[in-house]
């Protein structure tokens, strides 16, 4: 099955390809470059589900191919679920990941460790040219550290501590992270739904 990965984010491309291939080797994964899509997609919804569908449908409509998109972000409990769907541009348009992490750590100044609970959320949506959709949500619980740790450079990975491994996501290997991450969890559910869809159609 040909599947377009509807993201320009190279970290997401790597993670989603690794996870999808480990689930099923039948996917032929195409990038936005492969299909010649260079534009930006405006994410105007206020839910992960909504934005994930907007991205998958926009890319599917572009070339008439099944497309899969992830919309994801970090929700910090003591901040009422912020930054949520605004995770990528938390510190302003065009900001870097370290700007976002600095802002988050500033907002959490004085908050003790066990009150710094947070979760990553990922919603994966596949949009088919016939209008069918398959969607799955995955989450991963952790705590926000007091300072960044680890070499990983993706988003909030250096400030997201995963207690079961005693490390931040940025200190974990890609396969360790993919096994437990929100995106990994969403893709595992997604793969089961896709198998069922193929079975009934
Ligand atoms: P999106 O492209 O609108 O889905 O933005 C997702 C944003 O959430 C990213 O730019 C990161 O800031 C953050 N994010 C999502 N997943 C992860 C992850 O696995 N690690 C670190 N940050 C993430």
mmCIF file of C-alpha atoms and ligand atoms in Angstrom:
data_model
loop_
_atom_site.group_PDB
_atom_site.id
_atom_site.type_symbol
_atom_site.label_atom_id
_atom_site.label_comp_id
_atom_site.label_asym_id
_atom_site.label_seq_id
_atom_site.Cartn_x
_atom_site.Cartn_y
_atom_site.Cartn_z
ATOM 1 C CA UNK A 1 0.000 0.000 0.000
ATOM 2 C CA UNK A 2 1.330 3.435 -1.016
ATOM 3 C CA UNK A 3 1.106 5.901 1.849
ATOM 4 C CA UNK A 4 2.182 9.558 1.877
ATOM 5 C CA UNK A 5 3.591 10.824 5.190
ATOM 6 C CA UNK A 6 1.963 14.255 5.481
ATOM 7 C CA UNK A 7 4.701 16.105 7.372
ATOM 8 C CA UNK A 8 7.813 18.168 6.642
ATOM 9 C CA UNK A 9 9.164 17.445 10.144
ATOM 10 C CA UNK A 10 12.180 15.155 9.639
ATOM 11 C CA UNK A 11 12.015 13.809 13.203
ATOM 12 C CA UNK A 12 8.394 12.757 12.715
ATOM 13 C CA UNK A 13 9.199 11.223 9.308
ATOM 14 C CA UNK A 14 11.965 9.124 10.872
ATOM 15 C CA UNK A 15 9.867 8.030 13.846
ATOM 16 C CA UNK A 16 6.740 7.271 11.838
ATOM 17 C CA UNK A 17 8.657 5.329 9.153
ATOM 18 C CA UNK A 18 10.536 3.284 11.787
ATOM 19 C CA UNK A 19 7.356 2.462 13.678
ATOM 20 C CA UNK A 20 5.226 1.742 10.580
ATOM 21 C CA UNK A 21 7.919 -0.515 9.099
ATOM 22 C CA UNK A 22 8.268 -2.412 12.376
ATOM 23 C CA UNK A 23 4.492 -2.995 12.366
ATOM 24 C CA UNK A 24 4.112 -3.980 8.702
ATOM 25 C CA UNK A 25 6.585 -4.058 5.834
ATOM 26 C CA UNK A 26 3.893 -3.747 3.141
ATOM 27 C CA UNK A 27 3.778 0.050 3.262
ATOM 28 C CA UNK A 28 5.538 1.977 0.513
ATOM 29 C CA UNK A 29 6.133 5.269 2.300
ATOM 30 C CA UNK A 30 6.314 8.465 0.223
ATOM 31 C CA UNK A 31 7.444 11.840 1.493
ATOM 32 C CA UNK A 32 6.011 15.255 0.642
ATOM 33 C CA UNK A 33 9.124 15.774 -1.508
ATOM 34 C CA UNK A 34 8.330 12.558 -3.414
ATOM 35 C CA UNK A 35 4.889 13.922 -4.362
ATOM 36 C CA UNK A 36 6.160 17.482 -4.950
ATOM 37 C CA UNK A 37 4.227 19.189 -2.143
ATOM 38 C CA UNK A 38 6.184 22.215 -0.909
ATOM 39 C CA UNK A 39 3.435 24.307 0.699
ATOM 40 C CA UNK A 40 2.511 24.830 4.330
ATOM 41 C CA UNK A 41 -0.716 23.519 5.803
ATOM 42 C CA UNK A 42 -2.617 25.868 8.108
ATOM 43 C CA UNK A 43 -3.637 23.967 11.245
ATOM 44 C CA UNK A 44 -6.733 25.938 12.222
ATOM 45 C CA UNK A 45 -8.524 23.357 14.403
ATOM 46 C CA UNK A 46 -8.336 23.465 18.193
ATOM 47 C CA UNK A 47 -8.031 19.701 18.668
ATOM 48 C CA UNK A 48 -5.323 17.192 17.708
ATOM 49 C CA UNK A 49 -8.017 15.153 15.913
ATOM 50 C CA UNK A 50 -9.089 18.157 13.827
ATOM 51 C CA UNK A 51 -5.593 19.214 12.801
ATOM 52 C CA UNK A 52 -4.525 15.678 12.018
ATOM 53 C CA UNK A 53 -7.508 15.305 9.658
ATOM 54 C CA UNK A 54 -6.826 18.690 7.987
ATOM 55 C CA UNK A 55 -3.217 17.644 7.236
ATOM 56 C CA UNK A 56 -4.064 14.134 5.993
ATOM 57 C CA UNK A 57 -6.943 15.331 3.778
ATOM 58 C CA UNK A 58 -4.980 18.249 2.276
ATOM 59 C CA UNK A 59 -2.169 15.933 1.216
ATOM 60 C CA UNK A 60 -4.477 13.160 0.008
ATOM 61 C CA UNK A 61 -6.420 15.661 -2.143
ATOM 62 C CA UNK A 62 -3.133 16.951 -3.644
ATOM 63 C CA UNK A 63 -2.244 13.714 -5.483
ATOM 64 C CA UNK A 64 -5.200 11.405 -4.849
ATOM 65 C CA UNK A 65 -3.146 9.066 -2.652
ATOM 66 C CA UNK A 66 -3.848 7.739 0.859
ATOM 67 C CA UNK A 67 -2.065 10.061 3.288
ATOM 68 C CA UNK A 68 -1.220 9.736 6.929
ATOM 69 C CA UNK A 69 -0.678 12.664 9.301
ATOM 70 C CA UNK A 70 0.248 13.057 12.937
ATOM 71 C CA UNK A 71 -0.827 16.001 15.056
ATOM 72 C CA UNK A 72 0.860 15.962 18.378
ATOM 73 C CA UNK A 73 1.878 18.044 21.327
ATOM 74 C CA UNK A 74 2.608 18.287 25.001
ATOM 75 C CA UNK A 75 -0.047 18.879 27.676
ATOM 76 C CA UNK A 76 1.170 20.057 31.085
ATOM 77 C CA UNK A 77 -1.372 19.437 33.854
ATOM 78 C CA UNK A 78 -0.588 22.405 36.113
ATOM 79 C CA UNK A 79 -0.800 24.709 33.087
ATOM 80 C CA UNK A 80 -4.304 23.446 32.203
ATOM 81 C CA UNK A 81 -3.090 21.320 29.276
ATOM 82 C CA UNK A 82 -0.927 24.051 27.725
ATOM 83 C CA UNK A 83 0.771 24.188 25.207
ATOM 84 C CA UNK A 84 -1.439 21.460 23.629
ATOM 85 C CA UNK A 85 -2.204 22.058 19.951
ATOM 86 C CA UNK A 86 0.037 25.149 20.100
ATOM 87 C CA UNK A 87 3.140 23.133 21.086
ATOM 88 C CA UNK A 88 5.123 23.893 17.916
ATOM 89 C CA UNK A 89 4.714 27.681 18.199
ATOM 90 C CA UNK A 90 4.410 28.017 22.001
ATOM 91 C CA UNK A 91 7.058 30.772 22.219
ATOM 92 C CA UNK A 92 5.792 32.558 19.082
ATOM 93 C CA UNK A 93 5.784 32.133 15.289
ATOM 94 C CA UNK A 94 9.146 30.895 13.975
ATOM 95 C CA UNK A 95 10.461 30.022 17.457
ATOM 96 C CA UNK A 96 12.952 27.201 18.037
ATOM 97 C CA UNK A 97 12.509 24.130 20.217
ATOM 98 C CA UNK A 98 14.861 25.614 22.800
ATOM 99 C CA UNK A 99 12.737 28.828 22.899
ATOM 100 C CA UNK A 100 9.708 26.621 23.640
ATOM 101 C CA UNK A 101 11.543 24.655 26.313
ATOM 102 C CA UNK A 102 12.841 27.859 27.942
ATOM 103 C CA UNK A 103 9.336 29.301 28.057
ATOM 104 C CA UNK A 104 7.936 26.091 29.558
ATOM 105 C CA UNK A 105 10.648 25.899 32.241
ATOM 106 C CA UNK A 106 10.103 29.589 33.092
ATOM 107 C CA UNK A 107 6.359 29.035 33.533
ATOM 108 C CA UNK A 108 7.063 26.074 35.833
ATOM 109 C CA UNK A 109 9.587 27.906 38.004
ATOM 110 C CA UNK A 110 8.921 27.100 41.681
ATOM 111 C CA UNK A 111 6.703 24.090 40.874
ATOM 112 C CA UNK A 112 7.920 20.994 42.714
ATOM 113 C CA UNK A 113 8.768 17.818 40.783
ATOM 114 C CA UNK A 114 5.702 15.705 41.538
ATOM 115 C CA UNK A 115 3.411 18.540 40.407
ATOM 116 C CA UNK A 116 5.134 18.767 37.007
ATOM 117 C CA UNK A 117 3.072 15.962 35.453
ATOM 118 C CA UNK A 118 2.500 16.071 31.695
ATOM 119 C CA UNK A 119 1.578 13.912 28.746
ATOM 120 C CA UNK A 120 2.503 13.798 25.104
ATOM 121 C CA UNK A 121 -0.468 13.222 22.809
ATOM 122 C CA UNK A 122 -0.450 12.079 19.194
ATOM 123 C CA UNK A 123 -3.394 11.624 16.862
ATOM 124 C CA UNK A 124 -2.664 9.731 13.666
ATOM 125 C CA UNK A 125 -5.137 10.020 10.794
ATOM 126 C CA UNK A 126 -5.162 8.206 7.478
ATOM 127 C CA UNK A 127 -7.286 9.852 4.788
ATOM 128 C CA UNK A 128 -8.179 7.787 1.714
ATOM 129 C CA UNK A 129 -9.106 9.276 -1.666
ATOM 130 C CA UNK A 130 -12.620 7.763 -1.318
ATOM 131 C CA UNK A 131 -13.162 9.841 1.848
ATOM 132 C CA UNK A 132 -12.696 6.991 4.354
ATOM 133 C CA UNK A 133 -10.625 7.856 7.415
ATOM 134 C CA UNK A 134 -8.892 5.855 10.127
ATOM 135 C CA UNK A 135 -7.759 7.684 13.230
ATOM 136 C CA UNK A 136 -6.001 6.664 16.450
ATOM 137 C CA UNK A 137 -4.873 8.556 19.564
ATOM 138 C CA UNK A 138 -1.874 7.657 21.694
ATOM 139 C CA UNK A 139 -0.587 9.218 24.900
ATOM 140 C CA UNK A 140 2.529 8.961 27.037
ATOM 141 C CA UNK A 141 2.763 10.185 30.646
ATOM 142 C CA UNK A 142 5.796 11.811 32.195
ATOM 143 C CA UNK A 143 7.109 14.788 34.168
ATOM 144 C CA UNK A 144 8.753 18.059 33.134
ATOM 145 C CA UNK A 145 12.369 18.327 34.319
ATOM 146 C CA UNK A 146 13.992 21.438 35.853
ATOM 147 C CA UNK A 147 16.486 21.753 32.989
ATOM 148 C CA UNK A 148 16.992 20.147 29.552
ATOM 149 C CA UNK A 149 18.850 16.800 29.493
ATOM 150 C CA UNK A 150 20.089 14.618 26.630
ATOM 151 C CA UNK A 151 21.291 14.982 23.068
ATOM 152 C CA UNK A 152 18.013 14.518 21.224
ATOM 153 C CA UNK A 153 16.972 17.763 19.598
ATOM 154 C CA UNK A 154 13.323 17.114 18.812
ATOM 155 C CA UNK A 155 10.862 19.495 20.434
ATOM 156 C CA UNK A 156 10.254 18.945 24.137
ATOM 157 C CA UNK A 157 12.217 15.655 24.313
ATOM 158 C CA UNK A 158 14.998 17.130 26.530
ATOM 159 C CA UNK A 159 12.515 18.297 29.213
ATOM 160 C CA UNK A 160 10.185 15.276 29.167
ATOM 161 C CA UNK A 161 11.199 12.753 31.837
ATOM 162 C CA UNK A 162 9.862 9.231 31.381
ATOM 163 C CA UNK A 163 9.859 7.682 34.892
ATOM 164 C CA UNK A 164 9.795 4.007 33.843
ATOM 165 C CA UNK A 165 13.210 4.406 32.154
ATOM 166 C CA UNK A 166 14.481 7.134 34.514
ATOM 167 C CA UNK A 167 15.546 9.281 31.553
ATOM 168 C CA UNK A 168 14.274 12.094 29.383
ATOM 169 C CA UNK A 169 13.041 11.228 25.892
ATOM 170 C CA UNK A 170 16.186 12.953 24.593
ATOM 171 C CA UNK A 171 18.354 10.511 26.578
ATOM 172 C CA UNK A 172 16.559 7.433 25.213
ATOM 173 C CA UNK A 173 17.534 5.620 22.002
ATOM 174 C CA UNK A 174 15.103 5.990 19.077
ATOM 175 C CA UNK A 175 13.818 2.438 19.541
ATOM 176 C CA UNK A 176 13.378 2.903 23.318
ATOM 177 C CA UNK A 177 11.362 6.050 22.654
ATOM 178 C CA UNK A 178 9.293 4.546 19.819
ATOM 179 C CA UNK A 179 8.311 1.597 22.043
ATOM 180 C CA UNK A 180 6.593 3.789 24.618
ATOM 181 C CA UNK A 181 5.930 7.134 22.958
ATOM 182 C CA UNK A 182 2.572 8.734 22.218
ATOM 183 C CA UNK A 183 3.294 8.363 18.472
ATOM 184 C CA UNK A 184 4.288 4.710 18.903
ATOM 185 C CA UNK A 185 1.133 4.028 20.933
ATOM 186 C CA UNK A 186 -1.084 5.797 18.392
ATOM 187 C CA UNK A 187 0.507 3.900 15.497
ATOM 188 C CA UNK A 188 0.040 0.522 17.207
ATOM 189 C CA UNK A 189 -3.699 1.199 17.584
ATOM 190 C CA UNK A 190 -3.798 2.634 14.070
ATOM 191 C CA UNK A 191 -2.203 -0.515 12.572
ATOM 192 C CA UNK A 192 -4.851 -2.727 14.193
ATOM 193 C CA UNK A 193 -7.638 -0.499 12.868
ATOM 194 C CA UNK A 194 -6.065 -0.541 9.391
ATOM 195 C CA UNK A 195 -5.930 -4.355 9.378
ATOM 196 C CA UNK A 196 -9.603 -4.468 10.318
ATOM 197 C CA UNK A 197 -10.458 -1.908 7.605
ATOM 198 C CA UNK A 198 -8.663 -4.049 5.000
ATOM 199 C CA UNK A 199 -10.474 -7.118 6.325
ATOM 200 C CA UNK A 200 -13.961 -5.594 5.966
ATOM 201 C CA UNK A 201 -13.443 -3.711 2.700
HETATM 202 P P1 LIG B 1 2.594 19.606 15.033
HETATM 203 O O1 LIG B 1 3.499 19.583 13.857
HETATM 204 O O2 LIG B 1 1.569 20.689 14.995
HETATM 205 O O3 LIG B 1 1.999 18.253 15.307
HETATM 206 O O4 LIG B 1 3.532 20.013 16.244
HETATM 207 C C1 LIG B 1 3.920 19.123 17.185
HETATM 208 C C2 LIG B 1 4.877 19.796 18.143
HETATM 209 O O5 LIG B 1 4.734 19.138 19.395
HETATM 210 C C3 LIG B 1 6.329 19.601 17.730
HETATM 211 O O6 LIG B 1 6.811 20.666 16.971
HETATM 212 C C4 LIG B 1 7.032 19.486 19.068
HETATM 213 O O7 LIG B 1 7.271 20.767 19.594
HETATM 214 C C5 LIG B 1 5.974 18.823 19.941
HETATM 215 N N1 LIG B 1 6.138 17.347 19.916
HETATM 216 C C6 LIG B 1 5.304 16.435 19.347
HETATM 217 N N2 LIG B 1 5.783 15.196 19.501
HETATM 218 C C7 LIG B 1 6.956 15.322 20.145
HETATM 219 C C8 LIG B 1 7.935 14.375 20.560
HETATM 220 O O8 LIG B 1 7.859 13.154 20.348
HETATM 221 N N3 LIG B 1 8.998 14.896 21.208
HETATM 222 C C9 LIG B 1 9.149 16.228 21.440
HETATM 223 N N4 LIG B 1 8.283 17.136 21.059
HETATM 224 C C10 LIG B 1 7.175 16.695 20.406
#
